[in-house]
Amino acid sequence: MYRERATELLVAAKAEANEGGGAYTSRFGRWDSLAGVRSRPQRSFEASGSLYFPPELHPVVTHPLVAACGSEQVEWLLLRRLHDYLDFTSELESLGVIPVATAISRGRSGLHLPDGMRADAFKIVTDEAWHAQGSYDFAQQLQRASGVAPGRPDGSPPAFAERLDAIREGLPHEVRGVEAILFAIVSETLISGVLSAIPRDDRLPRSVRDHVRDHAEDEGRHHVYFRSVLRHLWAALTPKERKTVGPHVPAAIYAFLEPDYTRAIEDLRLLGLPDRIIEQVVEESWPRQQVVHDVSEASRSLVRYFAEVRAFDEPGTRNAFEEAGLLSDAER
């Protein structure tokens, strides 16, 4: 088993070495002095005030039917949302990014990548392990300070895991594994609302803002790296494979960016709200048109990267992006 695992490729290599991915310029030359794991200590949670997560990023708490439950209940929901963000980070790094970066570092991605990209992938593995550990440690401190526990009673992972499983099931066996690389590209090139908003939000405890800022600074280097991975991936796929894979990209984008409705519903149930009220709160807090708009806005740079590799030359891929609301009028 272990010999097979040591030699298996993440994606079956069918392409010969090529220059389609372009030249690679590393952004990790000063990694030893800039990386969070090298230059910044683990952040310690320090409580200040009663706002632990931006309400605008968790709109159920501003719904009148939830606000009527009282300020303590709203504060509890925001603490739970912060816990969910920390858990999402640990799970994303462990399930979504580290395995792909590890495969690249070991030369087992199935892509023909420059040696420099393999070397930098090792650094990304280290960064992401630090982010996962840091989020776990911060959540433990948050629990001790607030009394609000992290995690879920059944130990279920965030929604992206189930969504990613569905994408894999929809792919032919010969290209399975590509969804892992696609999701790593998606998650590492998109700056989520959390990473961009929390460090600038003076309403939140400084320790929370600093923790998220540390993560965001490392992700800037990862963004550039995985943009390069996308160029190499699309150059390596055959026309038939691009035609097969391309229409699944929007689902990978939504897997990362769409709200985790299940966790919100679980928390509202714990508040004692009846199911009919919960259904109304969730539908009115995240109307479909608004979700599509938010995902489209957040993914604009990534859509441009797919345009750069000419992914939209394939009609099925273009149609899938259009149907998902991910192409602006200028891009159609």
Coordinates of C-alpha atoms in Angstrom, one line a residue:
M1 CA 0.0 0.0 0.0
Y2 CA 2.7 2.5 1.0
R3 CA 4.8 1.8 -2.1
E4 CA 1.7 2.5 -4.3
R5 CA 1.0 5.6 -2.3
A6 CA 4.6 6.8 -2.7
T7 CA 4.4 6.5 -6.5
E8 CA 0.8 7.4 -7.4
L9 CA 0.1 10.6 -9.2
L10 CA -2.6 13.1 -8.2
V11 CA -3.6 13.4 -11.8
A12 CA -2.6 10.9 -14.5
A13 CA 0.2 12.4 -16.5
K14 CA -0.6 12.3 -20.2
A15 CA 1.1 15.4 -21.4
E16 CA 4.7 15.7 -22.4
A17 CA 6.8 18.4 -20.8
N18 CA 5.9 21.7 -22.3
E19 CA 6.4 25.4 -21.8
G20 CA 2.7 26.1 -21.9
G21 CA 2.8 27.2 -18.2
G22 CA 5.3 29.9 -18.9
A23 CA 8.3 30.9 -16.9
Y24 CA 8.2 30.6 -13.1
T25 CA 9.3 33.5 -10.9
S26 CA 9.4 32.6 -7.2
R27 CA 7.8 34.8 -4.6
F28 CA 9.4 32.8 -1.8
G29 CA 13.0 34.2 -2.0
R30 CA 12.6 35.9 1.4
W31 CA 10.4 33.2 2.9
D32 CA 12.7 32.7 5.9
S33 CA 12.1 36.3 7.1
L34 CA 8.5 36.9 5.9
A35 CA 6.6 33.7 6.5
G36 CA 4.4 33.7 9.6
V37 CA 5.8 30.5 10.8
R38 CA 9.3 32.0 10.7
S39 CA 8.7 35.6 11.8
R40 CA 5.6 35.8 14.0
P41 CA 4.7 34.0 17.2
Q42 CA 1.4 32.3 17.7
R43 CA -1.3 34.9 18.5
S44 CA -2.9 34.7 21.9
F45 CA -6.7 35.4 22.1
E46 CA -7.6 38.4 24.2
A47 CA -11.2 39.3 24.6
S48 CA -12.4 42.9 24.2
G49 CA -16.0 44.0 23.7
S50 CA -18.7 41.6 22.6
L51 CA -18.3 41.6 18.8
Y52 CA -16.3 38.6 17.6
F53 CA -17.2 38.4 13.9
P54 CA -18.5 41.0 11.4
P55 CA -22.3 40.7 11.4
E56 CA -22.3 41.7 7.8
L57 CA -20.5 38.4 7.0
H58 CA -23.0 36.4 8.9
P59 CA -26.3 38.0 8.0
V60 CA -28.5 35.6 10.0
V61 CA -27.6 37.6 13.2
T62 CA -29.1 40.8 11.7
H63 CA -32.4 39.1 10.7
P64 CA -35.2 40.6 12.8
L65 CA -36.4 37.2 14.0
V66 CA -32.9 36.4 15.3
A67 CA -32.1 39.8 16.7
A68 CA -35.4 39.6 18.7
C69 CA -33.8 36.7 20.6
G70 CA -31.6 39.1 22.4
S71 CA -28.0 40.4 22.4
E72 CA -26.6 37.5 24.3
Q73 CA -27.9 35.1 21.7
V74 CA -26.5 37.2 18.9
E75 CA -23.1 37.3 20.6
W76 CA -23.2 33.5 20.9
L77 CA -24.0 33.1 17.2
L78 CA -21.0 35.4 16.3
L79 CA -18.7 33.4 18.6
R80 CA -19.9 30.2 16.9
R81 CA -19.2 31.8 13.5
L82 CA -15.7 32.7 14.5
H83 CA -15.2 29.1 15.7
D84 CA -16.5 27.9 12.3
Y85 CA -14.1 30.2 10.5
L86 CA -11.2 28.8 12.5
D87 CA -12.4 25.2 11.9
F88 CA -12.9 25.9 8.2
T89 CA -9.3 27.2 8.0
S90 CA -7.8 24.1 9.7
E91 CA -9.9 21.7 7.6
L92 CA -9.2 23.6 4.4
E93 CA -5.5 23.5 4.8
S94 CA -5.5 19.9 6.0
L95 CA -7.9 18.5 3.4
G96 CA -7.7 20.9 0.5
V97 CA -4.3 22.5 0.2
I98 CA -1.6 20.5 2.0
P99 CA -2.2 17.2 0.1
V100 CA -1.9 19.1 -3.2
A101 CA 1.1 21.1 -2.2
T102 CA 2.7 17.8 -0.9
A103 CA 2.1 16.1 -4.2
I104 CA 3.7 18.9 -6.1
S105 CA 6.7 19.0 -3.7
R106 CA 7.2 15.3 -4.2
G107 CA 6.9 15.5 -8.0
R108 CA 3.7 13.5 -7.9
S109 CA 1.2 16.1 -9.1
G110 CA 1.1 14.6 -12.6
L111 CA 2.2 18.0 -14.0
H112 CA 5.5 18.9 -15.5
L113 CA 6.5 21.7 -13.2
P114 CA 9.8 23.6 -12.8
D115 CA 12.1 22.5 -9.9
G116 CA 11.6 25.9 -8.3
M117 CA 7.9 25.2 -8.0
R118 CA 8.6 21.9 -6.3
A119 CA 10.9 23.7 -3.8
D120 CA 8.3 26.4 -3.1
A121 CA 5.6 23.8 -2.6
F122 CA 7.5 22.5 0.4
K123 CA 7.3 26.0 1.9
I124 CA 3.6 26.2 1.2
V125 CA 3.1 22.9 3.1
T126 CA 4.9 24.4 6.1
D127 CA 2.9 27.6 5.9
E128 CA -0.5 25.8 5.7
A129 CA 0.4 23.4 8.5
W130 CA 1.1 26.5 10.6
H131 CA -2.2 28.1 9.6
A132 CA -4.1 24.9 10.6
Q133 CA -2.2 24.6 13.9
G134 CA -2.7 28.3 14.6
S135 CA -6.4 28.2 14.0
Y136 CA -6.8 25.2 16.2
D137 CA -4.8 26.7 19.1
F138 CA -6.7 30.0 18.7
A139 CA -10.0 28.2 18.9
Q140 CA -8.9 26.4 22.1
Q141 CA -8.1 29.8 23.6
L142 CA -11.4 31.2 22.5
Q143 CA -13.2 28.4 24.1
R144 CA -11.4 28.8 27.4
A145 CA -12.1 32.6 27.4
S146 CA -15.8 32.5 26.3
G147 CA -17.1 29.1 27.4
V148 CA -18.4 28.5 23.8
A149 CA -17.1 25.2 22.4
P150 CA -15.7 24.8 18.9
G151 CA -16.6 22.1 16.5
R152 CA -19.7 20.1 15.8
P153 CA -21.3 17.4 17.9
D154 CA -21.0 14.9 15.1
G155 CA -17.5 16.0 14.1
S156 CA -18.7 16.8 10.5
P157 CA -16.3 18.9 8.3
P158 CA -17.3 22.2 6.7
A159 CA -19.6 22.1 3.7
F160 CA -16.8 22.4 1.2
A161 CA -15.8 18.7 1.8
E162 CA -19.2 17.3 0.7
R163 CA -19.4 19.8 -2.2
L164 CA -15.9 18.6 -3.3
D165 CA -17.0 15.0 -3.1
A166 CA -19.9 15.8 -5.4
I167 CA -17.6 17.3 -8.0
R168 CA -15.3 14.3 -7.9
E169 CA -18.3 12.0 -8.4
G170 CA -19.3 13.9 -11.5
L171 CA -15.9 13.5 -13.1
P172 CA -14.9 10.5 -15.3
H173 CA -12.5 8.1 -13.5
E174 CA -9.6 9.0 -15.8
V175 CA -9.5 12.6 -14.7
R176 CA -10.4 12.2 -11.0
G177 CA -7.8 13.9 -8.9
V178 CA -8.0 17.1 -11.0
E179 CA -10.7 18.4 -8.7
A180 CA -8.2 18.5 -5.9
I181 CA -5.8 20.7 -7.8
L182 CA -8.7 22.9 -9.1
F183 CA -10.0 23.4 -5.5
A184 CA -6.5 24.3 -4.3
I185 CA -6.2 26.8 -7.1
V186 CA -9.6 28.2 -6.3
S187 CA -9.1 28.5 -2.5
E188 CA -5.5 29.9 -2.8
T189 CA -6.3 32.5 -5.4
L190 CA -9.5 33.9 -3.9
I191 CA -9.3 36.4 -1.1
S192 CA -12.4 35.6 0.9
G193 CA -14.5 38.3 2.6
V194 CA -13.2 37.1 6.0
L195 CA -9.5 37.5 5.1
S196 CA -10.0 40.9 3.6
A197 CA -12.6 42.3 6.0
I198 CA -11.6 41.2 9.5
P199 CA -8.1 42.7 9.7
R200 CA -9.6 46.2 9.0
D201 CA -12.6 45.9 11.3
D202 CA -11.8 47.9 14.5
R203 CA -14.9 46.6 16.2
L204 CA -13.3 43.2 16.6
P205 CA -10.7 42.2 19.2
R206 CA -7.1 43.1 18.1
S207 CA -6.0 39.5 18.6
V208 CA -8.7 38.2 16.2
R209 CA -7.7 40.8 13.6
D210 CA -4.0 40.1 14.0
H211 CA -4.6 36.3 13.7
V212 CA -6.4 36.7 10.4
R213 CA -3.9 39.3 9.1
D214 CA -1.0 36.9 9.6
H215 CA -2.9 34.3 7.5
A216 CA -3.7 36.8 4.8
E217 CA -0.1 38.0 4.4
D218 CA 1.1 34.4 3.7
E219 CA -1.8 33.8 1.3
G220 CA -0.6 36.7 -0.9
R221 CA 2.4 34.6 -1.9
H222 CA 0.3 31.5 -2.3
H223 CA -2.0 33.4 -4.6
V224 CA 0.7 34.1 -7.1
Y225 CA 2.0 30.5 -6.8
F226 CA -1.3 28.8 -7.6
R227 CA -2.0 31.2 -10.4
S228 CA 1.1 29.7 -12.0
V229 CA -0.2 26.2 -11.2
L230 CA -3.3 27.0 -13.1
R231 CA -1.3 27.9 -16.2
H232 CA 0.6 24.7 -16.0
L233 CA -2.5 22.6 -15.4
W234 CA -4.4 24.0 -18.3
A235 CA -1.5 23.6 -20.6
A236 CA -1.1 20.0 -19.6
L237 CA -4.7 19.0 -20.1
T238 CA -5.6 17.6 -23.5
P239 CA -8.5 19.3 -25.4
K240 CA -10.8 16.5 -24.4
E241 CA -9.8 16.8 -20.8
R242 CA -10.3 20.6 -20.8
K243 CA -13.8 20.0 -22.3
T244 CA -14.5 17.5 -19.5
V245 CA -13.0 19.5 -16.6
G246 CA -13.9 23.1 -17.5
P247 CA -17.6 22.9 -16.7
H248 CA -16.9 21.7 -13.2
V249 CA -14.8 24.8 -12.2
P250 CA -17.8 27.0 -11.2
A251 CA -18.9 24.2 -8.8
A252 CA -15.4 24.4 -7.2
I253 CA -15.7 28.1 -6.8
Y254 CA -19.1 27.8 -5.1
A255 CA -17.8 25.0 -3.0
F256 CA -15.3 27.4 -1.5
L257 CA -17.3 30.7 -1.4
E258 CA -20.9 29.7 -0.8
P259 CA -22.1 30.0 2.8
D260 CA -22.3 26.9 5.0
Y261 CA -26.1 26.8 5.4
T262 CA -26.0 23.6 7.4
R263 CA -23.9 25.0 10.2
A264 CA -26.0 28.1 10.4
I265 CA -29.1 26.0 10.6
E266 CA -27.6 23.9 13.4
D267 CA -26.8 26.9 15.5
L268 CA -30.3 28.4 15.0
R269 CA -31.8 25.1 16.2
L270 CA -29.6 25.2 19.3
L271 CA -31.1 28.6 20.0
G272 CA -34.5 26.9 20.1
L273 CA -36.0 28.4 16.9
P274 CA -38.6 26.2 15.1
D275 CA -37.7 24.8 11.7
R276 CA -40.2 27.0 9.9
I277 CA -38.6 30.1 11.3
I278 CA -35.1 28.8 10.6
E279 CA -36.0 28.2 7.0
Q280 CA -37.4 31.7 6.7
V281 CA -34.3 33.2 8.3
V282 CA -31.8 31.3 6.1
E283 CA -33.7 32.1 2.9
E284 CA -34.1 35.8 3.7
S285 CA -30.5 36.1 5.0
W286 CA -29.0 34.6 1.9
P287 CA -31.3 35.2 -1.1
R288 CA -30.0 33.3 -4.1
Q289 CA -29.5 36.4 -6.2
Q290 CA -27.4 38.0 -3.5
V291 CA -25.3 34.8 -3.0
V292 CA -24.6 34.6 -6.8
H293 CA -23.6 38.3 -6.8
D294 CA -21.3 37.9 -3.9
V295 CA -19.6 34.8 -5.3
S296 CA -19.2 36.5 -8.7
E297 CA -17.6 39.6 -7.1
A298 CA -15.3 37.6 -4.9
S299 CA -14.1 35.4 -7.8
R300 CA -13.6 38.1 -10.4
S301 CA -9.8 37.8 -10.4
L302 CA -9.9 34.0 -10.7
V303 CA -12.3 34.2 -13.6
R304 CA -9.8 36.5 -15.3
Y305 CA -7.1 33.9 -14.8
F306 CA -9.2 31.2 -16.5
A307 CA -9.8 33.6 -19.4
E308 CA -6.0 34.1 -19.6
V309 CA -5.5 30.4 -20.2
R310 CA -8.3 30.5 -22.8
A311 CA -10.5 28.2 -20.8
F312 CA -13.6 29.9 -22.3
D313 CA -12.6 28.9 -25.8
E314 CA -14.4 25.7 -24.9
P315 CA -18.2 26.5 -25.2
G316 CA -19.2 24.1 -22.5
T317 CA -16.9 25.8 -20.0
R318 CA -18.1 29.3 -21.0
N319 CA -21.7 28.2 -20.7
A320 CA -21.1 26.7 -17.2
F321 CA -19.6 30.0 -16.0
E322 CA -22.4 32.0 -17.5
E323 CA -25.1 29.8 -15.9
A324 CA -23.3 30.1 -12.6
G325 CA -23.4 33.9 -12.9
L326 CA -19.7 34.2 -12.9
L327 CA -19.1 36.1 -16.1
S328 CA -19.7 39.8 -16.2
D329 CA -21.3 41.6 -19.2
A330 CA -17.8 42.5 -20.5
E331 CA -16.7 38.9 -20.3
R332 CA -19.7 37.4 -22.1

